[in-house]
């Protein structure tokens, strides 16, 4: 797909973003064209104030990415992976809702976000990886937005040990097979760093992004 080159909301260009703040814009909406424009230009939405629904657009000064050729898969993770079954795009909304309720980092994912990203999913722009246990229970997953060779991981969850790591590993494997180049994790964390996630400056990220989203 060719991502939108313009937005009716007049997002500021990177040259006008604050150099020391992860929030680069406020307002707008969660319509599909707004979301696709934002992701293609290095931004993603989260509420600054969920109660009053103040929507912020974030582009972290220090960005987390997982180099596709450098993901760390330990023997322990290999063993865990054999206990699970992975699927793709079979339970997108369930994964989003699980991300919203299973940990505090997902508490900005409300019904408005779920409805908006479900529209992107129906259009083929948002995807999920689901992890199921031996009892066919959904125990882990990750979801995000794809534009050409770029995937923005939005959130993940696990209800059993290593299930979210297995989801990430499966996503990375699929991205390699499809010739994709950039896996964005928004920020780096100790959990992600254990899998090979690294932190790069915003400017470097934007350069990698421009190449990845190009048709």
C-alpha positions as a Python dict, from the first residue, in 0.01 Angstrom:
ca = {
    (1, 'X'): (0, 0, 0),
    (2, 'X'): (95, 365, -42),
    (3, 'X'): (56, 546, 291),
    (4, 'X'): (-116, 887, 294),
    (5, 'X'): (118, 1173, 219),
    (6, 'X'): (-106, 1439, 372),
    (7, 'X'): (-337, 1466, 670),
    (8, 'X'): (-634, 1696, 717),
    (9, 'X'): (-513, 1754, 1073),
    (10, 'X'): (-195, 1936, 979),
    (11, 'X'): (47, 1738, 1194),
    (12, 'X'): (376, 1928, 1241),
    (13, 'X'): (677, 1795, 1048),
    (14, 'X'): (970, 1644, 1242),
    (15, 'X'): (1165, 1968, 1202),
    (16, 'X'): (909, 2131, 1434),
    (17, 'X'): (897, 1856, 1696),
    (18, 'X'): (1041, 1927, 2042),
    (19, 'X'): (1385, 1773, 2070),
    (20, 'X'): (1341, 1661, 2431),
    (21, 'X'): (975, 1552, 2445),
    (22, 'X'): (818, 1227, 2326),
    (23, 'X'): (483, 1400, 2262),
    (24, 'X'): (491, 1585, 1928),
    (25, 'X'): (124, 1670, 1865),
    (26, 'X'): (-219, 1683, 2032),
    (27, 'X'): (-574, 1624, 1916),
    (28, 'X'): (-693, 1483, 1581),
    (29, 'X'): (-883, 1153, 1570),
    (30, 'X'): (-837, 778, 1529),
    (31, 'X'): (-977, 747, 1177),
    (32, 'X'): (-795, 496, 953),
    (33, 'X'): (-637, 763, 731),
    (34, 'X'): (-518, 957, 1037),
    (35, 'X'): (-361, 647, 1190),
    (36, 'X'): (-190, 538, 870),
    (37, 'X'): (-51, 886, 808),
    (38, 'X'): (78, 906, 1165),
    (39, 'X'): (248, 567, 1164),
    (40, 'X'): (407, 633, 826),
    (41, 'X'): (552, 954, 970),
    (42, 'X'): (683, 820, 1299),
    (43, 'X'): (393, 892, 1534),
    (44, 'X'): (148, 678, 1731),
    (45, 'X'): (-148, 774, 1954),
    (46, 'X'): (-196, 737, 2327),
    (47, 'X'): (-412, 932, 2567),
    (48, 'X'): (-238, 1193, 2777),
    (49, 'X'): (-548, 1207, 2993),
    (50, 'X'): (-776, 908, 2947),
    (51, 'X'): (-1055, 1057, 3160),
    (52, 'X'): (-1084, 1365, 2938),
    (53, 'X'): (-969, 1176, 2625),
    (54, 'X'): (-683, 1412, 2550),
    (55, 'X'): (-518, 1238, 2257),
    (56, 'X'): (-143, 1270, 2226),
    (57, 'X'): (76, 1172, 1931),
    (58, 'X'): (406, 1027, 2039),
    (59, 'X'): (741, 990, 1869),
    (60, 'X'): (992, 887, 2137),
    (61, 'X'): (1323, 1068, 2138),
    (62, 'X'): (1478, 728, 2212),
    (63, 'X'): (1300, 466, 2001),
    (64, 'X'): (1290, 93, 2058),
    (65, 'X'): (1326, -146, 1765),
    (66, 'X'): (1396, -517, 1731),
    (67, 'X'): (1657, -585, 1460),
    (68, 'X'): (1509, -877, 1271),
    (69, 'X'): (1843, -1051, 1235),
    (70, 'X'): (1937, -1013, 1601),
    (71, 'X'): (1644, -1140, 1805),
    (72, 'X'): (1766, -1348, 2098),
    (73, 'X'): (1603, -1690, 2129),
    (74, 'X'): (1727, -1880, 2434),
    (75, 'X'): (1700, -2253, 2488),
    (76, 'X'): (1439, -2183, 2750),
    (77, 'X'): (1230, -1988, 2498),
    (78, 'X'): (1271, -2264, 2240),
    (79, 'X'): (1141, -2511, 2497),
    (80, 'X'): (848, -2286, 2587),
    (81, 'X'): (755, -2238, 2222),
    (82, 'X'): (694, -2610, 2183),
    (83, 'X'): (413, -2588, 2439),
    (84, 'X'): (216, -2333, 2238),
    (85, 'X'): (39, -2293, 1904),
    (86, 'X'): (58, -1963, 1714),
    (87, 'X'): (-196, -1817, 1474),
    (88, 'X'): (-223, -1489, 1286),
    (89, 'X'): (-528, -1261, 1261),
    (90, 'X'): (-773, -1512, 1408),
    (91, 'X'): (-857, -1323, 1730),
    (92, 'X'): (-754, -961, 1675),
    (93, 'X'): (-1008, -797, 1904),
    (94, 'X'): (-949, -1058, 2175),
    (95, 'X'): (-579, -977, 2170),
    (96, 'X'): (-649, -604, 2199),
    (97, 'X'): (-887, -656, 2489),
    (98, 'X'): (-640, -884, 2663),
    (99, 'X'): (-369, -621, 2622),
    (100, 'X'): (-606, -363, 2773),
    (101, 'X'): (-689, -568, 3081),
    (102, 'X'): (-388, -787, 3158),
    (103, 'X'): (-140, -517, 3260),
    (104, 'X'): (-134, -150, 3349),
    (105, 'X'): (66, -51, 3039),
    (106, 'X'): (-241, -124, 2831),
    (107, 'X'): (-487, 85, 3030),
    (108, 'X'): (-505, 348, 2753),
    (109, 'X'): (-663, 90, 2521),
    (110, 'X'): (-1034, 162, 2551),
    (111, 'X'): (-1335, 84, 2330),
    (112, 'X'): (-1255, 378, 2102),
    (113, 'X'): (-906, 243, 2034),
    (114, 'X'): (-1037, -110, 1989),
    (115, 'X'): (-1300, 5, 1738),
    (116, 'X'): (-1048, 214, 1542),
    (117, 'X'): (-779, -53, 1521),
    (118, 'X'): (-1041, -317, 1440),
    (119, 'X'): (-1132, -105, 1135),
    (120, 'X'): (-765, -104, 1034),
    (121, 'X'): (-761, -480, 1085),
    (122, 'X'): (-1067, -524, 860),
    (123, 'X'): (-888, -314, 597),
    (124, 'X'): (-580, -535, 619),
    (125, 'X'): (-353, -279, 788),
    (126, 'X'): (-351, -407, 1148),
    (127, 'X'): (-256, -759, 1250),
    (128, 'X'): (-229, -984, 1551),
    (129, 'X'): (-32, -1290, 1651),
    (130, 'X'): (-216, -1517, 1892),
    (131, 'X'): (-60, -1777, 2123),
    (132, 'X'): (-274, -2070, 2242),
    (133, 'X'): (-201, -2333, 2503),
    (134, 'X'): (-275, -2706, 2484),
    (135, 'X'): (-632, -2640, 2601),
    (136, 'X'): (-689, -2393, 2313),
    (137, 'X'): (-695, -2099, 2551),
    (138, 'X'): (-562, -1763, 2433),
    (139, 'X'): (-264, -1704, 2663),
    (140, 'X'): (-51, -1451, 2477),
    (141, 'X'): (-35, -1223, 2179),
    (142, 'X'): (81, -906, 2014),
    (143, 'X'): (-93, -666, 1775),
    (144, 'X'): (17, -375, 1564),
    (145, 'X'): (6, -187, 1236),
    (146, 'X'): (178, -282, 910),
    (147, 'X'): (275, -50, 627),
    (148, 'X'): (475, -224, 355),
    (149, 'X'): (801, -346, 520),
    (150, 'X'): (727, -178, 854),
    (151, 'X'): (544, -321, 1156),
    (152, 'X'): (458, -112, 1460),
    (153, 'X'): (406, -336, 1761),
    (154, 'X'): (138, -166, 1970),
    (155, 'X'): (97, -387, 2273),
    (156, 'X'): (133, -745, 2389),
    (157, 'X'): (19, -964, 2676),
    (158, 'X'): (79, -1300, 2838),
    (159, 'X'): (-121, -1514, 3075),
    (160, 'X'): (133, -1796, 3081),
    (161, 'X'): (509, -1776, 3108),
    (162, 'X'): (691, -1679, 2787),
    (163, 'X'): (369, -1655, 2584),
    (164, 'X'): (430, -1293, 2480),
    (165, 'X'): (790, -1376, 2391),
    (166, 'X'): (667, -1661, 2172),
    (167, 'X'): (427, -1417, 2002),
    (168, 'X'): (711, -1173, 1930),
    (169, 'X'): (933, -1450, 1800),
    (170, 'X'): (658, -1567, 1564),
    (171, 'X'): (603, -1211, 1442),
    (172, 'X'): (974, -1167, 1373),
    (173, 'X'): (989, -1498, 1185),
    (174, 'X'): (696, -1393, 966),
    (175, 'X'): (851, -1053, 900),
    (176, 'X'): (1176, -1216, 787),
    (177, 'X'): (990, -1450, 554),
    (178, 'X'): (803, -1156, 401),
    (179, 'X'): (1115, -944, 349),
    (180, 'X'): (1018, -679, 602),
    (181, 'X'): (1282, -456, 758),
    (182, 'X'): (1161, -258, 1061),
    (183, 'X'): (995, -380, 1383),
    (184, 'X'): (907, -81, 1600),
    (185, 'X'): (844, -141, 1973),
    (186, 'X'): (793, 229, 2057),
    (187, 'X'): (1012, 220, 2371),
    (188, 'X'): (1269, -28, 2494),
    (189, 'X'): (1215, -219, 2819),
    (190, 'X'): (1412, -478, 3014),
    (191, 'X'): (1169, -742, 2887),
    (192, 'X'): (1221, -640, 2523),
    (193, 'X'): (1595, -591, 2567),
    (194, 'X'): (1623, -955, 2675),
    (195, 'X'): (1495, -1042, 2326),
    (196, 'X'): (1741, -818, 2145),
    (197, 'X'): (1552, -489, 2135),
    (198, 'X'): (1777, -185, 2100),
    (199, 'X'): (1733, 190, 2139),
    (200, 'X'): (1809, 430, 1856),
    (201, 'X'): (1775, 810, 1823),
    (202, 'X'): (1456, 949, 1673),
    (203, 'X'): (1637, 1079, 1365),
    (204, 'X'): (1782, 738, 1286),
    (205, 'X'): (1443, 575, 1337),
    (206, 'X'): (1272, 818, 1099),
    (207, 'X'): (1530, 740, 830),
    (208, 'X'): (1475, 364, 868),
    (209, 'X'): (1099, 421, 867),
    (210, 'X'): (1102, 620, 544),
    (211, 'X'): (1278, 332, 368),
    (212, 'X'): (1050, 67, 520),
    (213, 'X'): (719, 232, 430),
    (214, 'X'): (820, 329, 77),
    (215, 'X'): (620, 143, -189),
}
